[in-house]
Short mmCIF file of C-alpha atoms and ligand atoms in Angstrom, two decimals:
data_model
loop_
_atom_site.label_atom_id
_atom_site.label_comp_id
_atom_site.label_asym_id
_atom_site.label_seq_id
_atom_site.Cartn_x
_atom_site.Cartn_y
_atom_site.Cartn_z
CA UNK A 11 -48.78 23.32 -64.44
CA UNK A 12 -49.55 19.91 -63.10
CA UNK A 13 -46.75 18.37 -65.26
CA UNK A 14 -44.53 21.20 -63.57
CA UNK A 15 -45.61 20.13 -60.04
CA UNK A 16 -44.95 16.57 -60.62
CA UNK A 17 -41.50 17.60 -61.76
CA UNK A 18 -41.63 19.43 -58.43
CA UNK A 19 -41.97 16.42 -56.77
CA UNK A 20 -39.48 14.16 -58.68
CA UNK A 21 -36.63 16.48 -58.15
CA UNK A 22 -37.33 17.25 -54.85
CA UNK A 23 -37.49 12.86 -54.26
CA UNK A 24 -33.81 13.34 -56.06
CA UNK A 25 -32.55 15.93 -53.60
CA UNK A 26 -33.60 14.42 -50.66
CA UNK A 27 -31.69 11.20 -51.68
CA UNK A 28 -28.34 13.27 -51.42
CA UNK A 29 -29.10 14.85 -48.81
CA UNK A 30 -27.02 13.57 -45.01
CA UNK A 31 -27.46 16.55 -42.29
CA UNK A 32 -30.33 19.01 -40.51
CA UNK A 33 -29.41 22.11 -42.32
CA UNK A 34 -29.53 20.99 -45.87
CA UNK A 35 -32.96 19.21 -45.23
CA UNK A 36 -34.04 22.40 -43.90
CA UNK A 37 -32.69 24.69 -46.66
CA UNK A 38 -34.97 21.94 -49.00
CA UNK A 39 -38.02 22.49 -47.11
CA UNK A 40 -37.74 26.20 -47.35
CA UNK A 41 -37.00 25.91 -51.18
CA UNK A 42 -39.73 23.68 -51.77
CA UNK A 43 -42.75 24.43 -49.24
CA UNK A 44 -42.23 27.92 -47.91
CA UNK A 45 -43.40 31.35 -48.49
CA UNK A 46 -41.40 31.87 -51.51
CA UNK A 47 -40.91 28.13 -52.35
CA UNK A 48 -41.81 26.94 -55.69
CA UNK A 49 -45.18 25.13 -55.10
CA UNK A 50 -46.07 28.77 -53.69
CA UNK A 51 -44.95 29.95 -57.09
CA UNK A 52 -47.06 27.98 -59.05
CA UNK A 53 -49.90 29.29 -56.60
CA UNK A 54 -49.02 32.44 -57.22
CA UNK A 55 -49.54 31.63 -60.85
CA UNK A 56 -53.13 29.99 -60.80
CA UNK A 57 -54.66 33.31 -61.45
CA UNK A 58 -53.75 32.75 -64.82
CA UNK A 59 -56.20 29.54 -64.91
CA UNK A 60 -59.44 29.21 -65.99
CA UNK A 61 -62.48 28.63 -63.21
CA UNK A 62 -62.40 24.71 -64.21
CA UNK A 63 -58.57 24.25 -64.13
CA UNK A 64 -58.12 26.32 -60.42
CA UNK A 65 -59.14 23.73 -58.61
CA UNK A 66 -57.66 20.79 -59.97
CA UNK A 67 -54.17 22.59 -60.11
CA UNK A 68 -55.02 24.08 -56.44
CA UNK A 69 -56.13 20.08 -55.38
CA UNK A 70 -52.54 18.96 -57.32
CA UNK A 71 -50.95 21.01 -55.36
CA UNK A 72 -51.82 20.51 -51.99
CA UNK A 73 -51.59 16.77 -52.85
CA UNK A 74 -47.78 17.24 -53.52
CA UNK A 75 -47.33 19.95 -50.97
CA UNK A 76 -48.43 16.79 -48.50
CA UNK A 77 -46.26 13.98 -50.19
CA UNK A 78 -43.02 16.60 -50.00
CA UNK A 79 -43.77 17.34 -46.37
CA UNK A 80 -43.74 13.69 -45.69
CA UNK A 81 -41.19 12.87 -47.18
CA UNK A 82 -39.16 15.41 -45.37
CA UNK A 83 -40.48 14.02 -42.12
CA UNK A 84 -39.35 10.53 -43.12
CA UNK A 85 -35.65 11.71 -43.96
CA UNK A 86 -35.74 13.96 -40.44
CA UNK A 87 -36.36 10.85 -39.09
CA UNK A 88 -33.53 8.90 -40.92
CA UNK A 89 -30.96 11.73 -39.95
CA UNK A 90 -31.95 11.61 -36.65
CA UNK A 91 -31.50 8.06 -36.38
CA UNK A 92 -27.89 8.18 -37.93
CA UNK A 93 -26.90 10.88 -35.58
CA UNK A 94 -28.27 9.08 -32.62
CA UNK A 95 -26.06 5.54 -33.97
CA UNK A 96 -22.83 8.02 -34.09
CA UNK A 97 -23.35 9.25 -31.26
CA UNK A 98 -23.68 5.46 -29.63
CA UNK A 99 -20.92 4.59 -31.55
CA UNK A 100 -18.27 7.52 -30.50
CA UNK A 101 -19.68 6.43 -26.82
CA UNK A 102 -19.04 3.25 -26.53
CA UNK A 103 -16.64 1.82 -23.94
CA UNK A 104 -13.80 -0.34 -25.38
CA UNK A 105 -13.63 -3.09 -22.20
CA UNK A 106 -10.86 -5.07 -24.04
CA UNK A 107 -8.03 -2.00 -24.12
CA UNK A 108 -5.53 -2.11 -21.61
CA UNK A 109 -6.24 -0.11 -18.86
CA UNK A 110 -3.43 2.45 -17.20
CA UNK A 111 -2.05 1.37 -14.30
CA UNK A 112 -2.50 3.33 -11.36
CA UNK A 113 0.78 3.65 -9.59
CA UNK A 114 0.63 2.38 -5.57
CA UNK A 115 2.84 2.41 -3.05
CA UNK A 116 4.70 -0.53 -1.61
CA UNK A 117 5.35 -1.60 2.09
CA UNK A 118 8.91 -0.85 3.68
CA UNK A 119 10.74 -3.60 3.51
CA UNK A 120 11.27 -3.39 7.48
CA UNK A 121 7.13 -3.12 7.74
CA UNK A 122 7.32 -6.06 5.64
CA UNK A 123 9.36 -8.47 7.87
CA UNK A 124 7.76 -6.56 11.32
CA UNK A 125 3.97 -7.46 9.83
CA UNK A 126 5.56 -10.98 9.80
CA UNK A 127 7.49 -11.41 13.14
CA UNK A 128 4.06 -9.83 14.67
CA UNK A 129 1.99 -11.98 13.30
CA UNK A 130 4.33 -15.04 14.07
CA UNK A 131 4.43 -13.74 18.05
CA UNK A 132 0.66 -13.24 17.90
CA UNK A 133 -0.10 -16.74 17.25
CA UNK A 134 2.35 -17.79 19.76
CA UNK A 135 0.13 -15.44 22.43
CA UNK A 136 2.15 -12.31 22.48
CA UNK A 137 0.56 -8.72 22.97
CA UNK A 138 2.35 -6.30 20.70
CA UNK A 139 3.22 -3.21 23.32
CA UNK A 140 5.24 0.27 22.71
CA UNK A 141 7.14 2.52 24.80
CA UNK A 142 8.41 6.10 24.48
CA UNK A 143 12.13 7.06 22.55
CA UNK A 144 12.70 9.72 24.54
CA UNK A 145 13.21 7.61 27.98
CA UNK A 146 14.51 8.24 31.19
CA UNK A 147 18.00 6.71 31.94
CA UNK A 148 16.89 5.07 34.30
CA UNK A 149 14.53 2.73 32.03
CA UNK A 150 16.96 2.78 29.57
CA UNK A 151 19.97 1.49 31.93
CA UNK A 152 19.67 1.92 35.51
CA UNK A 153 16.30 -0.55 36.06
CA UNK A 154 18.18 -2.94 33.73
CA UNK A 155 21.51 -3.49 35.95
CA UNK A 156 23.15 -1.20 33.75
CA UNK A 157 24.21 1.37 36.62
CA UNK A 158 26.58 4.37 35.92
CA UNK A 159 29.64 3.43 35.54
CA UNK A 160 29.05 -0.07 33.82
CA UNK A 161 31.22 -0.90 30.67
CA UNK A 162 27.95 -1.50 29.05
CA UNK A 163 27.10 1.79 29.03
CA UNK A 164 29.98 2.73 26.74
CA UNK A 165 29.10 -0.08 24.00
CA UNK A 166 26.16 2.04 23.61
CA UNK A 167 26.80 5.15 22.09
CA UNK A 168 23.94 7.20 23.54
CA UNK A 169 22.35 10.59 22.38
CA UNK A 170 21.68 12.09 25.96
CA UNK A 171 19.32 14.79 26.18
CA UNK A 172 19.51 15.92 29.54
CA UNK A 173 21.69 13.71 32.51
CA UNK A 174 18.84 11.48 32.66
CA UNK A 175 16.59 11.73 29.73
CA UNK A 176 18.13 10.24 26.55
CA UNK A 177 17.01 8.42 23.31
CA UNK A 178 16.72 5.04 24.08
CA UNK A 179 19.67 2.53 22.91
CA UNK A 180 17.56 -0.59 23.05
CA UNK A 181 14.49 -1.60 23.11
CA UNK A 182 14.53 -3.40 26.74
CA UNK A 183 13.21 -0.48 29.03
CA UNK A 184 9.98 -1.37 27.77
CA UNK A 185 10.33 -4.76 29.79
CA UNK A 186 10.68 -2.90 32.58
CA UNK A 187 7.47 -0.43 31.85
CA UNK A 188 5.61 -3.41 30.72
CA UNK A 189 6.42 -5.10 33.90
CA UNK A 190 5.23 -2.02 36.44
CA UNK A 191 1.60 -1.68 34.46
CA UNK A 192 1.02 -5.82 33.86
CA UNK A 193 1.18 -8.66 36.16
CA UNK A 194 2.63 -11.98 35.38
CA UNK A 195 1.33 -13.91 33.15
CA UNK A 196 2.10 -12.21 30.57
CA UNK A 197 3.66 -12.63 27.05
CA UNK A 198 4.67 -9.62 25.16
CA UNK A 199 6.91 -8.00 22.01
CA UNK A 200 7.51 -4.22 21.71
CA UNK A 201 9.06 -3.22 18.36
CA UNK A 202 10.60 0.26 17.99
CA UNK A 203 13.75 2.56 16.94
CA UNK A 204 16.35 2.61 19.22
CA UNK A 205 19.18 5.47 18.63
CA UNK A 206 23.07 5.03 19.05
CA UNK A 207 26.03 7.65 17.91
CA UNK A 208 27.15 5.38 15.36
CA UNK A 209 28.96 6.69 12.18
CA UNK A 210 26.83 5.68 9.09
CA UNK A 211 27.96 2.88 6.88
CA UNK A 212 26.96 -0.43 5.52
CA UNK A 213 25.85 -1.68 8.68
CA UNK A 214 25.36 0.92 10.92
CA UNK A 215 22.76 3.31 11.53
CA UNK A 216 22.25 6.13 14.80
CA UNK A 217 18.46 5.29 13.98
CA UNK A 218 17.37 1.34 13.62
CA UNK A 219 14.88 -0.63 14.79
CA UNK A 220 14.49 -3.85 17.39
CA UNK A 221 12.20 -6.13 18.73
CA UNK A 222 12.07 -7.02 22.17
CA UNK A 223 10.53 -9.73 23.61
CA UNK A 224 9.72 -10.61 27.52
CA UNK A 225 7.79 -13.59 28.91
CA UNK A 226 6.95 -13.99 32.46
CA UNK A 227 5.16 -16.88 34.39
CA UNK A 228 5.40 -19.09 37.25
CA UNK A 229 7.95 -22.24 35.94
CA UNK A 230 9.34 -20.51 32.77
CA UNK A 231 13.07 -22.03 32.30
CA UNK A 232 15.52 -21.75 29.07
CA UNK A 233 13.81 -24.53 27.67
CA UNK A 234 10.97 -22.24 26.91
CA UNK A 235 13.15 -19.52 25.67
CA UNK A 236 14.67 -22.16 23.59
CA UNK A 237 11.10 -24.07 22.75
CA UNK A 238 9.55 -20.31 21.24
CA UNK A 239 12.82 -18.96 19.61
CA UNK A 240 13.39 -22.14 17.74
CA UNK A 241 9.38 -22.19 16.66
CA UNK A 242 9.98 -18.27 15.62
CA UNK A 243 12.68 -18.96 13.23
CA UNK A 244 11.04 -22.01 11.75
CA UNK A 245 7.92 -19.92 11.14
CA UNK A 246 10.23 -17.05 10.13
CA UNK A 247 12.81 -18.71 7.76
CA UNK A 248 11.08 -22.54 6.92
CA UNK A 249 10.71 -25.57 8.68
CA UNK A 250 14.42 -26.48 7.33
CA UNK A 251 15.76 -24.02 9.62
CA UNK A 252 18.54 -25.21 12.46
CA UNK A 253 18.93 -23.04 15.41
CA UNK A 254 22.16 -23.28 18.10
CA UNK A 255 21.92 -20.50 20.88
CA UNK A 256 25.81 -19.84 22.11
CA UNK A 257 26.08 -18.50 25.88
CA UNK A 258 26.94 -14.45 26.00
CA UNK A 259 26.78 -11.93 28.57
CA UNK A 260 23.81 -8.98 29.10
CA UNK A 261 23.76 -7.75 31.98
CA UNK A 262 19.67 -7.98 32.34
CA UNK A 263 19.58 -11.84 31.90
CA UNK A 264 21.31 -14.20 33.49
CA UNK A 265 22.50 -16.86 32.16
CA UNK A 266 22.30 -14.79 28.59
CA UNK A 267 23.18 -16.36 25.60
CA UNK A 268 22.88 -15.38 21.36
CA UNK A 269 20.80 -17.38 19.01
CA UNK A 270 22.53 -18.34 15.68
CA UNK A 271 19.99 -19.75 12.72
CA UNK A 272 21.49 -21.95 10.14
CA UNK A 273 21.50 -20.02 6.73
CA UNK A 274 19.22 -19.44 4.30
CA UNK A 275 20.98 -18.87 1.61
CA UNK A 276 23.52 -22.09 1.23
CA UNK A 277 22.02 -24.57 4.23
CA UNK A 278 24.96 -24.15 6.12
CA UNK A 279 27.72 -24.98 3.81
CA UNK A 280 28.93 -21.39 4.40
CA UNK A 281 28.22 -18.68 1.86
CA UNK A 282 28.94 -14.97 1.27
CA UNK A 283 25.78 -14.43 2.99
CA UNK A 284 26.88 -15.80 6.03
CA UNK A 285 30.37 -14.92 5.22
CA UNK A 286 31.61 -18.93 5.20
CA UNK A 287 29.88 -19.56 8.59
CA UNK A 288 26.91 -21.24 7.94
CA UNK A 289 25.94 -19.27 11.04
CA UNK A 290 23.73 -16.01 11.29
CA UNK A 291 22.64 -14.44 14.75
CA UNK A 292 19.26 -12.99 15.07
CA UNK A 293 19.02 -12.18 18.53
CA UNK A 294 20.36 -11.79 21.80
CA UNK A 295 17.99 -13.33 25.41
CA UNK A 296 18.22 -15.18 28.31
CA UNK A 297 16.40 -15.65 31.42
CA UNK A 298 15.08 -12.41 33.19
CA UNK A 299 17.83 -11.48 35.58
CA UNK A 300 16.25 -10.93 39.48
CA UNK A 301 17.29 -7.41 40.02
CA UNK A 302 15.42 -6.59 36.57
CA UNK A 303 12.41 -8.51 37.98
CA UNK A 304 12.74 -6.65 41.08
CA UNK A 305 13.23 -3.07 39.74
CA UNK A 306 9.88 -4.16 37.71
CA UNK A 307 7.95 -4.68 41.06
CA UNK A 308 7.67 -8.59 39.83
CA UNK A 309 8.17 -10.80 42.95
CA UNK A 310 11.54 -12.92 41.75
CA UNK A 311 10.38 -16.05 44.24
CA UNK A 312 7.47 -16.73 42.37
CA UNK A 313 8.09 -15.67 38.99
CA UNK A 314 10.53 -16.57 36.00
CA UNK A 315 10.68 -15.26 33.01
CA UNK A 316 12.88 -14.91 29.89
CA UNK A 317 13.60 -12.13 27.33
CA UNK A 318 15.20 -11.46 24.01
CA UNK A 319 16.17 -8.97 21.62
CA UNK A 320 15.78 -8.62 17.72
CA UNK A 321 18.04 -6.37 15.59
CA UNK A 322 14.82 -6.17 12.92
CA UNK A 323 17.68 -4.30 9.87
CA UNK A 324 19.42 -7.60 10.42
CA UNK A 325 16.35 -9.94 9.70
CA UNK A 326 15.61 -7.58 6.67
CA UNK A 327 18.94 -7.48 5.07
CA UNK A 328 19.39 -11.01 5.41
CA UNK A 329 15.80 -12.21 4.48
CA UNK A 330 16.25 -9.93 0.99
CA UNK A 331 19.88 -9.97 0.55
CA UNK A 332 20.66 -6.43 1.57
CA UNK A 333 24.16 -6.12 1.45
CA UNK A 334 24.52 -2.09 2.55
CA UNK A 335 21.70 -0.91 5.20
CA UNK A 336 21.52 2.46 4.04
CA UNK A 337 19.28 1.33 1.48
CA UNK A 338 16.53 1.02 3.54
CA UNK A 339 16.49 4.79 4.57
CA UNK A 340 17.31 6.56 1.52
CA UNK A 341 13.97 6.43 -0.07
CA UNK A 342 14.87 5.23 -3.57
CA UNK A 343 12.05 4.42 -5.50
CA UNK A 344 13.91 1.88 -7.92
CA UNK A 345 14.90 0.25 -4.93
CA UNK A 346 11.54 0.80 -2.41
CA UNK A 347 9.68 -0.55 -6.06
CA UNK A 348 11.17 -3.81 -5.63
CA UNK A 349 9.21 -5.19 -2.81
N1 DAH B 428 19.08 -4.89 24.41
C1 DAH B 428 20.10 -5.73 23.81
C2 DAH B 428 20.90 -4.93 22.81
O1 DAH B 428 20.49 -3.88 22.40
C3 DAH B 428 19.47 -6.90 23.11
C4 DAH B 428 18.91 -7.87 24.08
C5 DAH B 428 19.71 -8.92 24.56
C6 DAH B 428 17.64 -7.76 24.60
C7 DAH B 428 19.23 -9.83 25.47
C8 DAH B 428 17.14 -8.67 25.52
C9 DAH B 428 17.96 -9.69 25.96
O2 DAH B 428 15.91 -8.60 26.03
O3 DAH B 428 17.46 -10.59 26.87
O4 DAH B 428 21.96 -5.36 22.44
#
């Protein structure tokens, strides 16, 4: 019998060894240790013994029955371990795999070249200021020397909502708002969509966007109007940039005249940009014209002022070489993704 429980113990050492999860290990112990295990067997058996042999077999046995148990303990241990290193393992965060890329949106080419002509304005001391597109005529035309009947009138396709409310055309009748809540000093740009019944195509639009501009102050002449223009499309285009302002007619300034910026593109060699001139015009101004100052409540003896207007698609389309404007209100991804 004690030869049998050390072979007890030698194959159980040889089991363990192949042994790798929980419920093997515990089908072991039960085989070995428990109620009908085999050391219980030979227990079972010592009646069989004589009075001298009992307790050295019953002594052997417990001995063993301790070692086994131990040992099982030890390899519960190891198992545990190993699980616990998989389960490290399987956790573990990769930091060198690529990550996915989250997908943003991009700013509007037109928000793109506003944020800029803001910014260029604000260092230059301008107040960014709005008004409403649903405007009275009489902002929209009437305060501006456009009175019925004036061939301007006609240039501008308008979308008239009642006889006197319309969408605004242009941008200007917030010169003469801006005018009736500020006094002079005062610097200002008001961005904003203007409306006109134009048929869509390359370069027209019912719905597009300008930026008007109106500074007022005792002393202001042209050569201020000239002085900020030329420092906006430096800042706007590069320090490379020529400007040449060519007289026009508006019936709000007077004298009027259009600013023309040397292009980007070819330097002024003439291009397909600037279709051979070596010429673009960015905006329309001139000096404040007295009736406008007036119809603002601005007293014309004291104060001077000039005031422009920026067709922003124009700036866009030439700053990115847009050639058909009805890219920039489609809302194409492949082409919005761009910028
Ligand atoms: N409102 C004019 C237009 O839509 C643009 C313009 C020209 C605005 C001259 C001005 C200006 O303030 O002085 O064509």
């Amino acid at each position: 019998m004690l030869k049998k429980l050390d072979e007890i113990k030698q194959q159980a050492i040889e089991e363990l060894g192949n042994i790798t999860d929980k419920a093997d290990l515990e089908a072991l112990r039960v085989a070995k240790l428990g109620k009908k295990g085999v050391i219980t067997g030979i227990l079972k058996q010592m009646g069989s013994l004589s009075a001298e042999e009992r307790p050295i077999v019953g002594q052997k046995a417990n001995q063993i029955r301790g070692e086994i148990e131990s040992l099982i303990k030890q390899k519960q241990a190891q198992l545990q371990q190993a699980e616990q290193e998989r389960k490290l393992a399987a956790e573990t965060v990769d930091v060198t795999v690529p990550g996915k890329k989250p997908e943003i949106g991009h700013t509007h080419p037109l928000s793109i070249v506003l944020d800029e002509v803001k910014e260029i304005f604000s260092g230059m001391g301008f107040d960014v200021v709005e008004g409403p597109e649903v405007e009275w005529d009489y902002y929209n035309f009437e305060a501006l020397n456009i009175p019925k009947g004036h061939p301007a009138r006609d240039t501008q396709d308008t979308f008239y909502i009642t006889e006197n409310m319309l969408l605004r055309t242009q941008t200007s009748p917030v010169q003469i708002r801006t005018m009736e809540k500020r006094n002079p000093p005062l610097r200002v740009i008001a961005p904003g969509r203007v409306y006109r019944s134009d048929a869509v195509d390359a370069t027209h639009s019912p719905l597009f966007h300008q930026i008007e501009g109106l500074v007022l102050d005792e002393g202001i002449t042209m050569a201020d109007l000239k002085g900020t223009l030329e420092a906006f499309a430096k800042r706007l285009y590069g320090e490379q940039t020529k400007t040449r302002f060519r007289p026009h007619h508006f019936p709000f300034t007077e004298p009027s005249c259009e600013m023309d910026v040397s292009c980007f593109k070819c330097g002024g060699k003439g291009c397909s940009m600037c279709k051979g001139e070596g010429w673009i015009e960015i905006l329309g101004g001139g000096m404040v014209h007295p009736k406008v100052l007036k119809n603002g409540g601005v007293d014309a003896d004291k104060y001077s002022g000039f005031a422009f207007g920026i067709g922003l698609e124009r700036l866009v389309m030439f700053r990115f070489g847009i050639d058909d404007m009805r890219l920039l209100y489609e809302n194409n991804l492949k082409f919005l993704e761009q910028f």
